[in-house]
Coordinates of C-alpha atoms and ligand atoms in Angstrom, one line a residue:
X275 CA -11.6 -10.0 -3.9
X276 CA -13.0 -10.6 0.0
X277 CA -9.6 -9.6 1.8
X278 CA -10.8 -10.9 5.2
X279 CA -9.0 -14.0 6.1
X280 CA -7.2 -14.0 2.4
X281 CA -3.8 -14.9 1.8
X282 CA -2.2 -12.4 -0.5
X283 CA 0.1 -14.6 -2.9
X284 CA 0.0 -12.8 -6.2
X285 CA -1.1 -9.7 -8.1
X286 CA -3.3 -11.8 -10.2
X287 CA -5.8 -11.4 -7.3
X288 CA -6.7 -7.8 -7.3
X289 CA -8.5 -6.0 -9.6
X290 CA -9.1 -2.1 -10.0
X291 CA -11.2 -1.8 -7.0
X292 CA -9.0 -3.8 -4.8
X293 CA -6.0 -1.8 -5.6
X294 CA -8.1 1.5 -5.0
X295 CA -9.3 0.0 -1.4
X296 CA -5.7 -1.0 -0.5
X297 CA -4.3 3.0 -1.4
X298 CA -7.2 4.4 0.5
X299 CA -6.5 2.3 3.5
X300 CA -3.0 3.1 2.9
X301 CA -3.5 7.0 3.0
X302 CA -5.8 6.7 6.1
X303 CA -3.0 5.1 8.0
X304 CA -0.4 7.9 7.2
X305 CA -0.9 9.6 10.7
X306 CA -0.1 6.0 12.4
X307 CA 3.0 5.1 10.3
X308 CA 4.2 9.1 11.0
X309 CA 3.8 8.2 14.5
X310 CA 1.4 11.3 15.3
X311 CA -1.0 8.9 16.2
X312 CA -0.9 5.6 17.8
X313 CA -3.5 2.4 17.6
X314 CA -3.5 -0.8 19.4
X315 CA -5.9 -2.7 17.3
X316 CA -3.9 -5.6 16.8
X317 CA -3.0 -5.9 20.6
X318 CA -2.5 -9.7 20.9
X319 CA -2.0 -10.4 17.4
X320 CA 1.0 -12.5 16.2
X321 CA 3.0 -12.2 12.9
X322 CA 5.4 -15.1 12.0
X323 CA 8.0 -13.3 9.7
X324 CA 9.4 -16.0 8.0
X325 CA 12.3 -14.9 5.7
X326 CA 14.6 -18.0 4.2
X327 CA 16.3 -15.4 1.8
X328 CA 18.1 -12.1 2.4
X329 CA 15.7 -9.3 3.1
X330 CA 16.2 -6.1 4.8
X331 CA 13.6 -3.5 4.0
X332 CA 10.4 -6.3 3.5
X333 CA 11.4 -8.0 6.5
X334 CA 11.6 -4.9 8.7
X335 CA 8.8 -3.1 7.2
X336 CA 6.3 -6.2 7.7
X337 CA 7.6 -6.3 11.1
X338 CA 7.4 -2.8 11.8
X339 CA 3.7 -2.2 10.1
X340 CA 2.3 -5.0 12.3
X341 CA 4.1 -3.4 15.5
X342 CA 2.6 0.3 14.4
X343 CA -0.7 -1.6 14.7
X344 CA -0.3 -3.0 17.7
X345 CA 0.6 -6.6 16.9
X346 CA 3.8 -9.0 17.7
X347 CA 6.5 -10.2 15.6
X348 CA 8.1 -13.7 15.7
X349 CA 10.8 -14.0 13.2
X350 CA 13.0 -16.4 11.5
X351 CA 15.6 -15.5 9.3
X352 CA 17.3 -18.8 8.1
X353 CA 16.3 -22.1 6.5
X354 CA 19.4 -23.6 9.2
X355 CA 17.4 -22.2 11.9
X356 CA 14.5 -23.7 11.2
X357 CA 13.2 -27.5 11.0
X358 CA 13.4 -27.3 7.4
X359 CA 16.9 -28.1 7.4
X360 CA 16.2 -31.2 9.0
X361 CA 14.2 -32.2 6.3
X362 CA 10.8 -30.9 7.3
X363 CA 8.5 -30.4 4.4
X364 CA 6.6 -26.8 4.0
X365 CA 3.3 -28.5 4.8
X366 CA 4.6 -29.5 8.1
X367 CA 6.5 -26.2 8.8
X368 CA 3.2 -24.4 7.8
X369 CA 0.6 -26.6 9.7
X370 CA 2.7 -26.1 12.8
X371 CA 3.6 -22.5 12.7
X372 CA -0.1 -21.7 11.9
X373 CA -0.8 -22.9 15.2
X374 CA 1.3 -20.1 16.6
X375 CA 0.3 -17.0 14.5
X376 CA -2.7 -15.1 13.3
X377 CA -0.9 -14.1 10.1
X378 CA 2.5 -15.4 8.4
X379 CA 4.5 -13.7 5.8
X380 CA 7.0 -15.6 4.3
X381 CA 9.9 -15.3 1.8
X382 CA 11.4 -18.4 -0.1
X383 CA 14.0 -18.8 -2.9
X384 CA 11.9 -21.6 -4.7
X385 CA 8.9 -20.0 -7.0
X386 CA 5.6 -21.2 -6.0
X387 CA 7.0 -22.0 -2.4
X388 CA 5.1 -19.7 -0.8
X389 CA 1.8 -20.7 -2.4
X390 CA 2.6 -24.8 -1.3
X391 CA 2.9 -23.2 2.4
X392 CA -0.5 -21.4 2.4
X393 CA -2.2 -24.5 1.6
X394 CA -1.4 -26.1 4.8
X395 CA -2.1 -22.8 6.7
X396 CA -5.0 -22.6 8.8
X397 CA -4.0 -18.3 9.3
X398 CA -3.3 -16.1 5.9
X399 CA 0.2 -16.1 4.3
X400 CA 1.5 -13.2 2.7
X401 CA 4.5 -13.9 -0.2
X402 CA 7.3 -11.6 0.7
X403 CA 9.1 -13.0 -2.3
X404 CA 9.2 -16.5 -3.6
X405 CA 12.3 -17.1 -6.1
X406 CA 11.9 -14.8 -9.5
X407 CA 8.0 -15.8 -9.2
X408 CA 6.4 -12.9 -7.6
X409 CA 6.5 -10.3 -4.9
X410 CA 3.2 -8.4 -4.7
X411 CA 3.6 -6.3 -1.8
X412 CA 6.4 -4.6 -3.5
X413 CA 4.1 -4.0 -6.7
X414 CA 1.8 -2.8 -4.5
X415 CA 4.1 -0.2 -2.9
X416 CA 5.9 0.7 -6.2
X417 CA 2.5 1.4 -7.9
X418 CA 1.4 3.4 -4.8
X419 CA 4.6 5.2 -5.1
X420 CA 4.1 6.0 -9.1
X421 CA 0.7 7.4 -8.1
X422 CA 1.8 9.9 -5.8
X423 CA 4.9 10.8 -7.8
X424 CA 2.9 11.2 -11.2
X425 CA 0.2 13.1 -9.0
X426 CA 2.9 15.7 -8.0
X427 CA 3.7 16.7 -11.6
X428 CA -0.2 16.8 -12.5
X429 CA 0.0 13.3 -14.0
X430 CA -1.5 9.9 -13.5
X431 CA -1.2 6.2 -13.6
X432 CA -3.2 6.2 -17.0
X433 CA -1.4 7.1 -20.2
X434 CA 1.9 7.1 -18.0
X435 CA 5.0 6.1 -20.0
X436 CA 7.2 3.7 -17.9
X437 CA 10.6 2.3 -18.5
X438 CA 11.5 -1.2 -16.7
X439 CA 15.5 -1.5 -16.7
X440 CA 18.2 -4.6 -15.9
X441 CA 17.1 -7.7 -14.9
X442 CA 13.9 -8.4 -16.1
X443 CA 14.1 -12.0 -16.3
X444 CA 14.9 -12.8 -12.6
X445 CA 13.3 -9.8 -11.0
X446 CA 10.4 -10.9 -9.3
X447 CA 9.6 -7.2 -8.4
X448 CA 9.5 -6.2 -12.3
X449 CA 7.1 -9.3 -12.8
X450 CA 4.7 -8.2 -10.1
X451 CA 4.7 -4.8 -11.1
X452 CA 4.1 -5.8 -14.9
X453 CA 1.0 -7.7 -13.9
X454 CA -0.7 -4.6 -11.6
X455 CA 0.4 -2.2 -14.6
X456 CA -2.0 -4.3 -16.6
X457 CA -5.2 -3.2 -15.1
X458 CA -4.5 0.2 -16.4
X459 CA -5.2 1.9 -19.6
X460 CA -3.0 3.8 -22.3
X461 CA 0.3 2.6 -20.3
X462 CA 3.5 2.2 -22.5
X463 CA 6.6 0.3 -21.1
X464 CA 10.1 0.3 -22.3
X465 CA 11.8 -3.0 -21.1
X466 CA 15.8 -2.2 -21.3
X467 CA 17.8 -5.2 -20.7
X468 CA 20.5 -7.4 -22.0
X469 CA 19.1 -9.7 -24.3
X470 CA 19.9 -12.5 -22.3
X471 CA 17.9 -10.9 -19.4
X472 CA 15.0 -9.9 -21.0
X473 CA 10.9 -10.4 -19.7
X474 CA 9.7 -13.9 -19.7
X475 CA 8.1 -14.2 -23.2
X476 CA 4.5 -14.8 -21.3
X477 CA 4.7 -11.5 -19.4
X478 CA 5.3 -9.6 -22.9
X479 CA 2.5 -11.9 -24.2
X480 CA 0.1 -10.7 -21.4
X481 CA 1.2 -6.8 -21.5
X482 CA 0.4 -7.0 -25.3
X483 CA -2.5 -8.6 -24.9
X484 CA -4.1 -5.8 -22.6
X485 CA -3.0 -3.3 -25.5
X486 CA -0.1 -1.9 -23.1
X487 CA 2.5 -0.4 -26.1
X488 CA 5.7 -2.2 -25.6
X489 CA 9.5 -1.4 -26.8
X490 CA 12.5 -3.6 -26.2
X491 CA 15.7 -2.2 -26.3
X492 CA 19.2 -3.2 -25.1
X493 CA 20.3 0.6 -25.2
X494 CA 19.9 2.4 -22.0
X495 CA 19.9 5.7 -23.4
X496 CA 17.0 4.9 -25.7
X497 CA 15.1 3.5 -23.0
X498 CA 15.2 5.9 -20.7
X499 CA 14.2 9.1 -23.3
X500 CA 10.6 10.1 -23.4
X501 CA 9.3 8.2 -19.9
X502 CA 7.9 9.6 -16.7
X503 CA 9.2 6.6 -14.6
X504 CA 12.6 5.0 -14.5
X505 CA 12.2 1.8 -12.7
X506 CA 15.9 0.2 -12.2
X507 CA 16.7 -3.0 -11.1
X508 CA 19.6 -5.1 -9.6
X509 CA 21.0 -8.2 -11.7
X510 CA 19.8 -10.7 -9.3
X511 CA 22.9 -12.4 -8.7
X512 CA 21.7 -15.4 -6.6
X513 CA 19.3 -16.6 -9.5
X514 CA 22.6 -17.5 -11.7
X515 CA 24.2 -20.9 -11.7
X516 CA 27.6 -18.8 -10.5
X517 CA 28.6 -15.1 -10.1
X518 CA 30.7 -14.9 -12.8
X519 CA 28.0 -15.9 -15.2
X520 CA 26.1 -13.1 -13.1
X521 CA 29.1 -10.5 -13.7
X522 CA 29.0 -10.8 -17.6
X523 CA 25.7 -8.6 -16.8
X524 CA 26.7 -5.9 -14.4
X525 CA 27.6 -2.7 -15.0
X526 CA 25.5 -2.8 -18.6
X527 CA 22.6 -0.7 -17.4
X528 CA 23.9 2.0 -14.9
X529 CA 22.4 5.4 -14.4
X530 CA 24.1 8.3 -13.0
X531 CA 23.4 11.9 -13.0
X532 CA 25.3 13.1 -15.8
X533 CA 23.5 10.2 -18.0
X534 CA 20.2 11.2 -16.7
X535 CA 20.5 15.0 -17.1
X536 CA 21.4 14.2 -21.1
X537 CA 18.8 11.9 -22.2
X538 CA 15.5 12.4 -19.6
X539 CA 13.0 14.5 -19.9
X540 CA 13.0 17.0 -16.8
X541 CA 11.2 15.4 -13.8
X542 CA 11.6 11.5 -14.6
X543 CA 10.9 9.7 -11.7
X544 CA 13.9 7.6 -10.6
X545 CA 12.6 4.3 -8.8
X546 CA 14.3 0.8 -7.6
X547 CA 13.2 -2.1 -5.5
X548 CA 16.4 -1.6 -3.5
X549 CA 18.7 -2.9 -2.5
X550 CA 21.0 -1.3 -5.2
X551 CA 24.3 -3.3 -5.6
X552 CA 26.6 -0.1 -5.2
X553 CA 29.8 -2.3 -6.0
X554 CA 31.9 -0.4 -8.6
X555 CA 31.3 -3.4 -11.0
X556 CA 27.4 -3.1 -10.9
X557 CA 26.4 0.5 -9.6
X558 CA 23.1 0.2 -11.6
X559 CA 21.7 3.6 -9.5
X560 CA 25.2 6.0 -9.0
X561 CA 25.4 7.8 -5.5
X562 CA 25.6 10.7 -7.3
X563 CA 21.9 10.9 -7.9
X564 CA 21.1 11.1 -4.1
X565 CA 20.4 14.6 -4.3
X566 CA 18.1 14.7 -7.4
X567 CA 14.8 15.5 -5.8
X568 CA 13.2 13.0 -8.5
X569 CA 15.0 10.2 -6.7
X570 CA 12.1 8.4 -5.5
X571 CA 13.6 5.3 -3.8
X572 CA 13.4 6.4 0.0
X573 CA 9.8 7.7 -0.7
X574 CA 9.3 4.2 -1.9
X575 CA 10.6 2.4 1.4
X576 CA 8.5 4.8 3.3
X577 CA 5.3 4.1 1.3
X578 CA 5.9 0.5 2.1
X579 CA 5.5 0.2 5.4
X580 CA 1.6 2.0 4.6
X581 CA 1.1 -0.2 2.2
X582 CA 2.1 -3.5 4.3
X583 CA -0.2 -2.0 7.5
X584 CA -3.1 -1.3 5.2
X585 CA -2.9 -5.2 3.8
X586 CA -2.5 -6.5 7.6
X587 CA -5.6 -4.4 8.4
X588 CA -7.7 -5.2 5.6
X589 CA -7.0 -9.5 5.9
X590 CA -7.0 -9.2 9.6
X591 CA -10.6 -7.2 9.3
X592 CA -9.5 -4.1 11.4
X593 CA -9.3 -1.3 8.6
X594 CA -12.5 0.5 9.9
X595 CA -11.9 -0.1 13.4
X596 CA -8.3 1.9 13.3
X597 CA -9.9 5.4 13.9
X598 CA -11.7 4.2 16.9
X599 CA -8.8 2.9 18.4
X600 CA -6.6 5.8 17.9
X601 CA -4.8 8.1 20.4
X602 CA -1.8 10.8 20.6
X603 CA 1.3 10.1 21.7
X604 CA 3.0 12.5 24.1
X605 CA 6.8 11.4 23.3
X606 CA 6.3 11.9 19.4
X607 CA 5.7 15.8 20.0
X608 CA 9.2 15.9 22.0
X609 CA 10.8 14.2 19.0
X610 CA 13.2 16.9 17.5
Ligands
NCD725 C1 13.5 -6.9 -4.0 C2 13.5 -8.7 -4.0 O1 14.0 -9.1 -3.1 O2 12.8 -9.0 -5.0 N1 13.8 -6.4 -3.1 C3 13.2 -6.3 -2.2 O3 12.4 -6.6 -1.4 N2 12.9 -4.9 -2.0 C4 14.8 -6.6 -5.4 C5 15.9 -7.4 -5.2 O4 16.2 -8.0 -4.2 O5 16.7 -6.8 -6.4

């Protein structure tokens, strides 16, 4: 795809070459994300970070990524704080905001809403999660993490064995991850969920069409055996009619160190898009795994910064100018 000026709305936009370019750019940005070097390559540029659903990582990492490239960030975090609460259409909000910004990141509870918003925008729009539909930047950072983790065990994405566990029906992060995994050969995927929260049929069909071997199970012990990657997810409570319906499924797919040791191959990588629900009734990823070196959840969040910096650099056309604008930072060498 042509990155310059493009929206990032769905994983469907990318082919393998695009993914390789995003990952190569992300690697080049490592010294900047880790503050060994700074750049002001986006000086003067403005990001509108519009989050109409709760978010910690996605919102702050998009904002930090933009700041680390030298740009400025404007934020809205509640529908009530914008004119959407007064009945303004997404079209009008988009048309107006795009006059104030150079790029917009948007998260919204309705599937398809970010694409609708993007139609009216005169600047690129990035989907930060639209309802239960997609979360493309999360899938990119997840795949980047899968690649790095597997490489550290002398494996690669091709031929990898991945278990997706939890709420596969409503989890937009898994939906986008499935789509990006379809670009690779010889992958096998275990879909581990309660029967009512299975991956939507159209995605299972697409995976099968691409010759990905699929095993669907409700048994977490069967699901986590003989895989390279465990990708745990939270029950997406906010997508259920009410919280008591969601609570029927909480705690059914829980991983802790004991279950891991008994059932998993050594060095099985543990991932989660976060937030993990650490309340007792849910606890899909027990905190007793925190010292497990294969727990990759914080490497995932660090990688999110690199991927989001890469996306901004590519769609705003500055990826090849970053090195020329780089300088070192005095305060970094003083940092303990
Ligand atoms: C995910 C999301 O919002 O879809 N979180 C995130 O962006 N890292 C997953 C979730 O909320 O469970």
